[in-house]
Coordinates of C-alpha atoms in Angstrom, one line a residue:
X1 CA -8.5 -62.2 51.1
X2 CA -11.1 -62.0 48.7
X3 CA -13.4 -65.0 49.9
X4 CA -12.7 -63.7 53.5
X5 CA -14.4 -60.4 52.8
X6 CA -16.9 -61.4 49.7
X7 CA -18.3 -63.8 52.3
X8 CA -18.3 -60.9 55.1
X9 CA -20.8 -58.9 52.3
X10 CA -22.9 -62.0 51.8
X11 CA -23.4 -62.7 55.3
X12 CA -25.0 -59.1 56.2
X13 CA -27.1 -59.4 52.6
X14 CA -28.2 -62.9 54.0
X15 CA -29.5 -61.0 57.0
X16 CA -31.3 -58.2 55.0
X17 CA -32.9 -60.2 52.1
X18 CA -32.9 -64.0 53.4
X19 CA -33.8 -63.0 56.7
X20 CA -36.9 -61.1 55.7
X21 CA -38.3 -63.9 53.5
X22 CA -37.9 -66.2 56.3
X23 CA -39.7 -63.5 58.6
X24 CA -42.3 -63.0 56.6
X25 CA -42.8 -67.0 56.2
X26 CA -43.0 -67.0 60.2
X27 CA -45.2 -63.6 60.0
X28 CA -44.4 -63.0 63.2
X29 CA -47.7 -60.9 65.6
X30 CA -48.2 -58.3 68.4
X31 CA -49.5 -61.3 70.9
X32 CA -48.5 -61.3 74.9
X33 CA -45.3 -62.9 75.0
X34 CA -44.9 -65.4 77.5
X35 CA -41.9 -62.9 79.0
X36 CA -45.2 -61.0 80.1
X37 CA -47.9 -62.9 80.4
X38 CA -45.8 -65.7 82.6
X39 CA -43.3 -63.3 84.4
X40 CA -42.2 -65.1 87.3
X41 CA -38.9 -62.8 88.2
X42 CA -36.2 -66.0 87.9
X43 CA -36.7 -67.3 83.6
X44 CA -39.4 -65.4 82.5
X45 CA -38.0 -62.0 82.6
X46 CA -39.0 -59.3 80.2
X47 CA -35.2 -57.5 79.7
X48 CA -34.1 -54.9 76.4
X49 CA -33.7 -55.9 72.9
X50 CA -30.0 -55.3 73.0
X51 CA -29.3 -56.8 76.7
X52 CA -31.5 -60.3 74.8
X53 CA -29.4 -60.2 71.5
X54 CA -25.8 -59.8 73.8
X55 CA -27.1 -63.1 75.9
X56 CA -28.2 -64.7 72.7
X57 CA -24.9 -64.4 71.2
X58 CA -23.0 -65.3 74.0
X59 CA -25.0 -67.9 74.7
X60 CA -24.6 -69.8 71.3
X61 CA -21.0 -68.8 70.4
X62 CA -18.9 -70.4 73.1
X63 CA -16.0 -71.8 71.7
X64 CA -17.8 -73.5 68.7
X65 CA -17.2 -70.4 66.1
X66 CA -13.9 -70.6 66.9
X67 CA -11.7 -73.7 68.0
X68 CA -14.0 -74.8 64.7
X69 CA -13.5 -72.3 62.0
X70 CA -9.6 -72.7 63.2
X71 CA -9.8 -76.4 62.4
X72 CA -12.2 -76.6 59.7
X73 CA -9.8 -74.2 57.4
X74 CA -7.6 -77.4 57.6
X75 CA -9.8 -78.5 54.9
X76 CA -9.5 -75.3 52.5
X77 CA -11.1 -72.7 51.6
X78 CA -14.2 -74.8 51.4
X79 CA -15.0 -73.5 55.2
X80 CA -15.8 -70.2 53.7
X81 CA -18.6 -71.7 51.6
X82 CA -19.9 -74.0 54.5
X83 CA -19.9 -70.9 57.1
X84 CA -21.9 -68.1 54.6
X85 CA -24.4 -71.0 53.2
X86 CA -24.9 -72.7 56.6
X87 CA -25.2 -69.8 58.6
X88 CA -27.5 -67.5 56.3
X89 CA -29.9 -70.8 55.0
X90 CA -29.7 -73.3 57.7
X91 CA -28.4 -71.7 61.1
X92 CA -30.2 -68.9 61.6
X93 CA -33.1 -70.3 60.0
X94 CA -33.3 -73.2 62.5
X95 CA -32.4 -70.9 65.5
X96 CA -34.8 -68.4 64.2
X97 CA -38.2 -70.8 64.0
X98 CA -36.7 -72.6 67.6
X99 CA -37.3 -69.1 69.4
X100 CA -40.6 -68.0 67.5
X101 CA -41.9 -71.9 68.1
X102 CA -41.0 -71.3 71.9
X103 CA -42.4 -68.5 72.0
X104 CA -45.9 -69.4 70.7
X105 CA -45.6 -72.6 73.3
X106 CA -45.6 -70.7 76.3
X107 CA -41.4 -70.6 76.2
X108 CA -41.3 -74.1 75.9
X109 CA -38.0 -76.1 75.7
X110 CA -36.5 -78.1 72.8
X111 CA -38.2 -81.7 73.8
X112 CA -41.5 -79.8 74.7
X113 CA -41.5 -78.1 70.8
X114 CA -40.3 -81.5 68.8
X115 CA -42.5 -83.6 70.6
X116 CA -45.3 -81.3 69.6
X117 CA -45.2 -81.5 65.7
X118 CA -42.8 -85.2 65.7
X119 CA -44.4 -87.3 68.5
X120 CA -44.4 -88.3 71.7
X121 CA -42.1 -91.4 71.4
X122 CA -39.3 -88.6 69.1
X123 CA -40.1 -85.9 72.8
X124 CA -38.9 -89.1 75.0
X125 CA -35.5 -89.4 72.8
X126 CA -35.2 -85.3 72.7
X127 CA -35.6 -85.4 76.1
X128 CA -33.0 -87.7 76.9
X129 CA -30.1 -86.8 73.9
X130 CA -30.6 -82.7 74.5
X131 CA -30.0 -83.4 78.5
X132 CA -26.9 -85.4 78.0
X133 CA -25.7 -83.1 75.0
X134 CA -26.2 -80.3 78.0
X135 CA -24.3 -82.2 80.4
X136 CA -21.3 -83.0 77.8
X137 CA -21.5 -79.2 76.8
X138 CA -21.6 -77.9 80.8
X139 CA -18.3 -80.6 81.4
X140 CA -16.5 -79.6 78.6
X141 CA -17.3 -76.1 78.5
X142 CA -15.4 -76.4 82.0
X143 CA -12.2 -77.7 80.5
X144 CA -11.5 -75.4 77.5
X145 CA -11.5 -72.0 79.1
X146 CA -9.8 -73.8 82.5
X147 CA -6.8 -75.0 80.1
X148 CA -6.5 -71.4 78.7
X149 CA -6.8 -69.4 82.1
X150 CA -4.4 -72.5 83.6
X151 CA -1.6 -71.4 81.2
X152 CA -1.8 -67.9 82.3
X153 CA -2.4 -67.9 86.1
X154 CA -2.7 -70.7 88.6
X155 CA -3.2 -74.0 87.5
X156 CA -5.5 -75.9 85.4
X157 CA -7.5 -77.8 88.4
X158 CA -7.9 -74.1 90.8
X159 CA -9.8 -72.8 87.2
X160 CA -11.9 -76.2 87.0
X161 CA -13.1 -75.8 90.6
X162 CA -13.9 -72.3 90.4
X163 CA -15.6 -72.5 86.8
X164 CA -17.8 -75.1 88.2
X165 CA -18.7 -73.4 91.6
X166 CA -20.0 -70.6 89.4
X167 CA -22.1 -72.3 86.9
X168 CA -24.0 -73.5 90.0
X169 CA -24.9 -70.0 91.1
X170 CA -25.5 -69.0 87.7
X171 CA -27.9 -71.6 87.3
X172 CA -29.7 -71.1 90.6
X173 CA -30.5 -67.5 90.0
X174 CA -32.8 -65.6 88.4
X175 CA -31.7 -64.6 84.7
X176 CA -31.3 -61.1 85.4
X177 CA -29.5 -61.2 88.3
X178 CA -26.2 -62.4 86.9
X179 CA -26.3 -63.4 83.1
X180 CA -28.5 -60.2 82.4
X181 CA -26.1 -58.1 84.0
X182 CA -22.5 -59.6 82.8
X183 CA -23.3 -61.1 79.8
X184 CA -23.5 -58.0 77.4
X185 CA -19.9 -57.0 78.7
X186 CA -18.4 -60.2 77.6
X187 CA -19.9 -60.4 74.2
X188 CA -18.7 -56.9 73.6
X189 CA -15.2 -58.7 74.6
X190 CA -15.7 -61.5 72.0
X191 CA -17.0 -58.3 69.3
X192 CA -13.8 -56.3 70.1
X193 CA -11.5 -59.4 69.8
X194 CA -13.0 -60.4 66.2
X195 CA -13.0 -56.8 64.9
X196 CA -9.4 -56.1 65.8
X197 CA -8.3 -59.3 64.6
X198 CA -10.3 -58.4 61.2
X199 CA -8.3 -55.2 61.0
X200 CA -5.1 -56.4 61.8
X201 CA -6.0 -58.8 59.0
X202 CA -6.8 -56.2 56.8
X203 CA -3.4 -54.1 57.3
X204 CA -1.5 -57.2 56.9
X205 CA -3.7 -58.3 53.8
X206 CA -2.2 -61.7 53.2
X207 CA -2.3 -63.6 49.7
X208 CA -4.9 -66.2 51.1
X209 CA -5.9 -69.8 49.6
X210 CA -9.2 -68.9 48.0
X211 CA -12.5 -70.9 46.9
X212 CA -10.9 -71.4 43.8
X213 CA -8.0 -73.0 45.1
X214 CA -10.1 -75.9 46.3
X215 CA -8.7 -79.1 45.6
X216 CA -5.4 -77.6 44.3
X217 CA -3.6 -76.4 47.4
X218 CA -0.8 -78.4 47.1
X219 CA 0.1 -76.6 44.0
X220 CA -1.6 -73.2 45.6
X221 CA 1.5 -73.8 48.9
X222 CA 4.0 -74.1 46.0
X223 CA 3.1 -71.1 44.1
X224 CA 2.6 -68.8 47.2
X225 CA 5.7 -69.7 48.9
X226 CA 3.6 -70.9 51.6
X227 CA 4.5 -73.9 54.1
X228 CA 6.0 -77.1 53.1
X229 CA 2.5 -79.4 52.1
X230 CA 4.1 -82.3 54.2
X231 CA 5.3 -80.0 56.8
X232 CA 1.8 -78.6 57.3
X233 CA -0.1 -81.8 57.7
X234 CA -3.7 -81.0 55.9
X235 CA -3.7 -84.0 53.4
X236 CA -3.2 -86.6 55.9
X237 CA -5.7 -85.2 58.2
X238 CA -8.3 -84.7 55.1
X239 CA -7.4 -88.4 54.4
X240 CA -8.3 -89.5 57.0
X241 CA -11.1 -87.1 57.7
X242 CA -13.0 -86.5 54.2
X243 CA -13.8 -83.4 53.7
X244 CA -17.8 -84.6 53.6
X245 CA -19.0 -85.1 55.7
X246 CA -16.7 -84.0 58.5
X247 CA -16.1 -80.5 57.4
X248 CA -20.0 -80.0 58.6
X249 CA -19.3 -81.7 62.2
X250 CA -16.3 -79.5 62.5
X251 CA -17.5 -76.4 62.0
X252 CA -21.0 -76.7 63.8
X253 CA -21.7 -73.4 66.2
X254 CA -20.2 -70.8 63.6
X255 CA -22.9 -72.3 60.4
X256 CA -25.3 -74.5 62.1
X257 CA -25.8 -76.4 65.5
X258 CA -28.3 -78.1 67.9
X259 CA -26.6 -76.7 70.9
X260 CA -28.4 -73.3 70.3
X261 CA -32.1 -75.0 69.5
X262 CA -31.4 -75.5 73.5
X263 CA -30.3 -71.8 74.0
X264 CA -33.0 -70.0 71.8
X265 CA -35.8 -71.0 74.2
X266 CA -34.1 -69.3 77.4
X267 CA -34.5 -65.7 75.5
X268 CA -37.7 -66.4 73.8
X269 CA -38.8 -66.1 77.5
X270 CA -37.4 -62.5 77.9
X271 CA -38.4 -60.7 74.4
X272 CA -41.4 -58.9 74.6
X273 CA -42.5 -59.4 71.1
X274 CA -42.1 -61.7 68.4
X275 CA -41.1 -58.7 65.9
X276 CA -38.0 -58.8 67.7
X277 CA -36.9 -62.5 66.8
X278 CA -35.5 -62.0 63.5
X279 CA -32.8 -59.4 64.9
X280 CA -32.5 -61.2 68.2
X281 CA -32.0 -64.9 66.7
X282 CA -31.1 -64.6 62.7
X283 CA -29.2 -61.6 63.7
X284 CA -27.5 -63.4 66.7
X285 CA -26.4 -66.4 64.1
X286 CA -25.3 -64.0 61.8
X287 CA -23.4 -62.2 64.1
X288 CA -21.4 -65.8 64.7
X289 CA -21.1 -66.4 61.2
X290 CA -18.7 -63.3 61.5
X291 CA -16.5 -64.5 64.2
X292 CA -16.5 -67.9 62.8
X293 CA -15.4 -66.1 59.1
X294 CA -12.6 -64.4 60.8
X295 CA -11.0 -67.1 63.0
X296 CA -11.2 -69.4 59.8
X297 CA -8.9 -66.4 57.9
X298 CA -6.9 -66.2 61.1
X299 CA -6.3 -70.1 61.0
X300 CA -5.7 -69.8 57.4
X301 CA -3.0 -67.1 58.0
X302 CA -1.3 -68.8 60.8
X303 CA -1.3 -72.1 59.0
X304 CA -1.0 -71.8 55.1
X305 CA 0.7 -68.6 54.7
X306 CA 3.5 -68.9 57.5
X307 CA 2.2 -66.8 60.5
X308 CA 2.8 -69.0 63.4
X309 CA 6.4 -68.1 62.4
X310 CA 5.9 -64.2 63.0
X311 CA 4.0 -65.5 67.0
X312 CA 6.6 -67.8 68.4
X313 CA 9.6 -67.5 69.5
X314 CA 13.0 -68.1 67.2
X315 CA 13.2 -71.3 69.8
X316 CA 9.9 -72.3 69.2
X317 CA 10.0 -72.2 65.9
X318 CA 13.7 -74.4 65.5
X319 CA 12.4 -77.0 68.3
X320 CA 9.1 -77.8 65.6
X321 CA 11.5 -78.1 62.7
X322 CA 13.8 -80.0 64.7
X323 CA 11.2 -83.0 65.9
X324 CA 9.7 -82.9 62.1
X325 CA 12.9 -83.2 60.7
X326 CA 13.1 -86.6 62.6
X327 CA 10.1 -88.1 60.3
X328 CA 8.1 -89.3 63.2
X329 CA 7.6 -85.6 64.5
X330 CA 4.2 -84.0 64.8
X331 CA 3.1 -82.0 61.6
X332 CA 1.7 -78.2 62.0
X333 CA -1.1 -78.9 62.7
X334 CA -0.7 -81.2 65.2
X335 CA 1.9 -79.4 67.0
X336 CA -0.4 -76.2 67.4
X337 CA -4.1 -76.8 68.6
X338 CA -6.8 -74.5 68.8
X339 CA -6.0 -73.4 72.3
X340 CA -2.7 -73.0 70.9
X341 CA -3.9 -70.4 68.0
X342 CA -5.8 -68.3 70.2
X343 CA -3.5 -67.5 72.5
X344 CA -0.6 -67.0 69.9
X345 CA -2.3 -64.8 67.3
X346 CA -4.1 -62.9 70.4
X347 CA -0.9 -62.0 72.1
X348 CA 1.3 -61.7 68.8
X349 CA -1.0 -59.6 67.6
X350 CA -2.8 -57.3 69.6
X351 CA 0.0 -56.8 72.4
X352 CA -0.9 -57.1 76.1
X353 CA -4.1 -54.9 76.8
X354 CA -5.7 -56.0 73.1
X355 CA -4.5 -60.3 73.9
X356 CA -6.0 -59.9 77.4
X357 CA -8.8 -58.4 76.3
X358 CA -8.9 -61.0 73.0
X359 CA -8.3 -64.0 75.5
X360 CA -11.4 -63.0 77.5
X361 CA -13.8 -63.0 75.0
X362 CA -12.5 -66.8 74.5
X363 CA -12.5 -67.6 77.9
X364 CA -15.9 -66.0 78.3
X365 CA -17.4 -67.8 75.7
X366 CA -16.9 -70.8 76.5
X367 CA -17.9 -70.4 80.5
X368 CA -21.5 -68.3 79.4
X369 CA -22.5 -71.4 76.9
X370 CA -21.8 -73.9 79.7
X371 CA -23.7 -72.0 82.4
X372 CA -26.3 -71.6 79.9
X373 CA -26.2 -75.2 79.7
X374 CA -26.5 -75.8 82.8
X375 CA -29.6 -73.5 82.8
X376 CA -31.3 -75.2 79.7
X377 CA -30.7 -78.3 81.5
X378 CA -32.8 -77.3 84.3
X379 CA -35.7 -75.9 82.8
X380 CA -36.2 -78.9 80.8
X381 CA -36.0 -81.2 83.7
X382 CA -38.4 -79.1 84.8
X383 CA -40.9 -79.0 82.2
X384 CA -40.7 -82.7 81.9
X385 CA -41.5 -83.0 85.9
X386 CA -44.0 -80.0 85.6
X387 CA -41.8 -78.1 88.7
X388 CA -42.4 -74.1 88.9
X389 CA -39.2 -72.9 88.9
X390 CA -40.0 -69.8 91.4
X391 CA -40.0 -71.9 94.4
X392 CA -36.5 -72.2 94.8
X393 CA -36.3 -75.7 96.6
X394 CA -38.0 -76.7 93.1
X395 CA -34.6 -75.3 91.5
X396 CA -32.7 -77.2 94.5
X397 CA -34.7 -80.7 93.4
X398 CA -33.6 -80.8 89.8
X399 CA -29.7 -78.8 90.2
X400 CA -28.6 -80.8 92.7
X401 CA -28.4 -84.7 90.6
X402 CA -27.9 -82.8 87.5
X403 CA -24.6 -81.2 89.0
X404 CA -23.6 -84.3 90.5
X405 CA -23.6 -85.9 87.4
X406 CA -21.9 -83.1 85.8
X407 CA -19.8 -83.5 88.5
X408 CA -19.1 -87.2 88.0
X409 CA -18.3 -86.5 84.4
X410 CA -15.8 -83.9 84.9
X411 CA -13.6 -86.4 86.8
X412 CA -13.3 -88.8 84.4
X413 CA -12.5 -86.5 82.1
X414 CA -9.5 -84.8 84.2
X415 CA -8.6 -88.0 85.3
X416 CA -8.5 -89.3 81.4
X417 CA -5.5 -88.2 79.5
X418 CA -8.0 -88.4 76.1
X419 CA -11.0 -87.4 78.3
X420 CA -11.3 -84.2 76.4
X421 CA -11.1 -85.4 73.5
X422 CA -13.5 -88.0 73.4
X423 CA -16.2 -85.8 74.5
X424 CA -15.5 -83.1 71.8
X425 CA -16.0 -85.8 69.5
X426 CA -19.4 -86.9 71.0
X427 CA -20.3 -83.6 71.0
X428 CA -19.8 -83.0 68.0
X429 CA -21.7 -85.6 66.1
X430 CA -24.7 -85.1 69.0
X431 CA -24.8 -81.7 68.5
X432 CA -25.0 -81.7 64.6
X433 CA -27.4 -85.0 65.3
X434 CA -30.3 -82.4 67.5
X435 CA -30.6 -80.1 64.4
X436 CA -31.8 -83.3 62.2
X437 CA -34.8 -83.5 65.0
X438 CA -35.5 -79.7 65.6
X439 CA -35.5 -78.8 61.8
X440 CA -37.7 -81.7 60.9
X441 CA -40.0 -80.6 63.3
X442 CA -39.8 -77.2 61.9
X443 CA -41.2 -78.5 58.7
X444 CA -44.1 -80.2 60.3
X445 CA -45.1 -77.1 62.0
X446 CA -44.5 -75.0 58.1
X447 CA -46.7 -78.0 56.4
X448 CA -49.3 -77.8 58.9
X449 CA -49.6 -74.2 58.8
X450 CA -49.6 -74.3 55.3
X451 CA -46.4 -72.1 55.1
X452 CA -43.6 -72.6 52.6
X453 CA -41.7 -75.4 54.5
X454 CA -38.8 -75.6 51.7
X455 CA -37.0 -72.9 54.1
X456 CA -36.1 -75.7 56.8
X457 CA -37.2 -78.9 54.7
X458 CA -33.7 -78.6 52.4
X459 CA -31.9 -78.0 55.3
X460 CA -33.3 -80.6 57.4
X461 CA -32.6 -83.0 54.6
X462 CA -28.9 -81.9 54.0
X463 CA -28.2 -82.4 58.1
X464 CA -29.8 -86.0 57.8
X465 CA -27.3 -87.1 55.4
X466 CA -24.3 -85.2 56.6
X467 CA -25.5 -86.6 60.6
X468 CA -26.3 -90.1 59.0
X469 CA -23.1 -90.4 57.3
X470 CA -20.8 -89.2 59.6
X471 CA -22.2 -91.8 62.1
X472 CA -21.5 -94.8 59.1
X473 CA -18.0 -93.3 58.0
X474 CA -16.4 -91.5 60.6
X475 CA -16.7 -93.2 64.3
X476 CA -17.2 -96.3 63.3
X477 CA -15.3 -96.6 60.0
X478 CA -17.0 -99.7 58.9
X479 CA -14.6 -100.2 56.1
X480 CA -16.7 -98.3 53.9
X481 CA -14.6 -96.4 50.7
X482 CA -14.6 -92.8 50.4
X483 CA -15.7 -93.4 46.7
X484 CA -18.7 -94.8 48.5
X485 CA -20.1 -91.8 50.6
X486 CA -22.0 -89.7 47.7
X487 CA -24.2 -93.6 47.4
X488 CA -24.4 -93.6 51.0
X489 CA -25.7 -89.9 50.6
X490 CA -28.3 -89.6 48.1
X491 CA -29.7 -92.9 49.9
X492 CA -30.3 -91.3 53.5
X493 CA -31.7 -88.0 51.3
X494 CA -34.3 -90.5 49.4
X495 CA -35.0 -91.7 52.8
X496 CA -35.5 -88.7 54.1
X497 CA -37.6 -87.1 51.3
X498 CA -40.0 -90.5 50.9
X499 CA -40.6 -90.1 55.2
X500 CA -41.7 -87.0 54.1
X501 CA -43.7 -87.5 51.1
X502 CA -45.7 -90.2 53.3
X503 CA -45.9 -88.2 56.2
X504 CA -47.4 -85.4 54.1
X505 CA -49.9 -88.0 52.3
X506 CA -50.9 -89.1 55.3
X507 CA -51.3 -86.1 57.0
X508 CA -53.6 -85.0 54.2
X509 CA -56.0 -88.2 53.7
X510 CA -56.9 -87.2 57.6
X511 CA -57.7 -83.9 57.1

């Protein structure tokens, strides 16, 4: 497991040396925050440092860091890379300027913040792709945690029904009230579940595909022992999926993603000064790298080196090898999802106080970034229509068509076998597809304030290309050869890099 815990090291050095440089780039100052100056007792709350970062976290993990680390390791090792690199140079980076930048715009939402420094026309579009990303987020983050808690006790529908009466309330009330007060005891679930896992990991301290191993782990399964190459279903799915750029819309939440440039601006309304950002959101991301670095060793266990074998039953594991053995069966990874992993390694694992405790954090994840969600949703609804959010009939006005569209939504997904599915996809793509916008605008605020704008500019080029290809290749597969993508690549990034250069030229003449 040396990757696993050589990346561990570099993610907490990130924090301490990267995070400081990019700190000190932001230079953060002892001015009012909004938390005070706009208190208004419902989203503008002053709360603790530590009750802020356990929101934060919650807020932006969900179930991103890890039903994706599980399934990007089902490219290799090379999840490792994109975790430590995406999270320390582009994740906490672009959650880092989205709360400092809300902060010194009164707490302003995602739309309000790009439309400042990328236009009013590119605010109009925000507006309209972060709501429906909201929506998809809210709808699906219903689903996930219902299908676990549905396995368990009760049934699947009871879960969807309850899940969605309570992201109403949470919505409706002030922050403190309910996500202040819960919240920190369910990220301390999600903590305890990734650090036993960890140590489990490191008792058992399996012979792991490592970086090195990239491109070879064919002959790496041979070597090892490990499962049959054929059996375990990676090269098909890598054909099928190329490793770039779908290994980047995979794992989103636990290296980069969009879905938090919505979440950073809820707590930039309840810090109480901006020294307190780089802890609160670089820290926060950080913190996710971690669970995103563990799962992806989990998955990597569980799937390379055997260990689904050691969490089924003797039946389970004869009925797989049975309906492979037919030729048209399902291959490994196929026959055990996400959902599937969690609740197998959980249980195996940590018995029945530690899986209980191990599923909640999953569970909770997912149901805190959707009422979240929900919440972002509103406040940007309300910015938009210029509503004070204290009056509570204001809340009423923009909560009740948002959850009936919500509502809406959810139905055709129960009532559509691939329902699921198809939104996870969207989501996906949209998700990766916000960070493009929020990071761009990053840069224009770093140019303008004549700050060294190369800390979100590489990054904000690297998510155009990766967001631009995976829209040619991947949905609509346009017949377009995977020899192809690196052309289709460094010709987005020119595009991107000679906007920039003209933007900047411009920019200058007027001054």
């Amino acid at each position: 497991m040396i990757s696993l815990l050589v990346s561990l090291v570099a993610l907490v050095l990130g924090y301490m040396l990267y995070g400081v440089v990019v700190e000190r780039i932001a230079r953060p100052t002892d001015a009012v925050t909004p938390a005070v100056r706009l208190a208004d007792g419902v989203d503008y709350v002053a709360m603790p440092t530590w009750r802020v970062f356990m929101i934060q976290f919650l807020n932006i993990a969900g179930t991103g860091p890890i039903f994706g680390a599980i399934m990007g390791i089902w490219f290799g090792p090379a999840a490792y890379l994109w975790i430590v690199l995406g999270c320390i140079f582009a994740g906490a980076v672009h959650d880092f300027f989205c709360g400092i930048l809300s902060m010194r715009h009164d707490g302003a939402g995602l739309p309000v913040i790009v439309g400042n420094y990328l236009g009013k026309n590119v605010q109009r579009l925000m507006l309209a792709f972060s709501l429906l990303l909201l929506l998809i987020v809210g709808v699906v983050f219903v689903y996930s945690p219902a299908i676990i808690l549905g396995g368990m006790w009760g049934d699947k529908l009871t879960w969807v029904m309850v899940i969605f009466i309570y992201y109403i309330i949470a919505t409706l009330l002030p922050i403190d009230k309910l996500i202040g007060k819960v919240y920190p005891l369910f990220a301390v679930s999600l903590l305890f579940m990734a650090l036993a896992l960890m140590v489990v990991l490191v008792v058992k301290m399996p012979a792991l595909p490592e970086v090195w191993h990239m491109g070879g782990m064919e002959q790496w399964l041979s070597a090892n022992g490990g499962e049959n190459y054929q059996m375990l279903g990676v090269g098909a799915f890598v054909q099928k999926n190329p490793l770039f750029p779908c290994l980047f819309i995979t794992i989103a939440c636990g290296a980069i993603s969009g879905f938090h440039a919505t979440q950073s601006p809820l707590m930039a309304r309840c810090l109480m000064s901006e020294r307190q950002a780089r802890p609160i959101f670089y820290g926060a991301m950080i913190t996710e790298g971690v669970v995103a670095l563990i799962w992806a060793a989990v998955s990597s266990y569980f799937f390379y080196y055997g260990g689904w074998r050691e969490v089924v039953s003797p039946e389970t594991v004869d009925a797989f090898v049975s309906q492979f053995g037919t030729g048209e069966g399902k291959t490994l990874i196929q026959y055990f999802s996400a959902p599937d992993v969690v609740k197998l390694v959980s249980t195996g694992w940590l018995g029945v106080v530690g899986g209980l405790l191990a599923i909640l954090g999953v569970v909770a994840a997912p149901i805190t970034s959707g009422d979240t969600a929900f919440r972002s949703a509103r406040l940007i609804i309300a910015d938009f229509l210029h509503l004070n959010q204290k009056d509570k009939r204001n809340r009423l006005f923009v909560a009740v068509p948002m959850f009936a569209a919500a509502f809406l939504l959810l139905l055709w997904q129960v009532n559509n076998p691939d329902g699921f599915n198809a939104l996870w996809q969207y989501f996906g793509w949209s998700n990766q597809s916000i960070t493009v916008f929020t990071l761009w605008a990053m840069t224009v605020y770093l140019v303008r304030n004549k700050r060294n704008y190369l800390v979100t500019l590489v990054p904000a080029v690297f998510m155009t290309v990766v967001c631009s290809v995976a829209f040619v290749v991947s949905p609509l597969m346009l017949g377009l050869n995977e020899g192809l993508i690196p052309w289709v690549s460094a010709g987005v990034a020119m595009v991107a890099l000679t906007w920039f250069c003209v933007w900047m030229r411009r920019s200058s003449t007027k001054a």
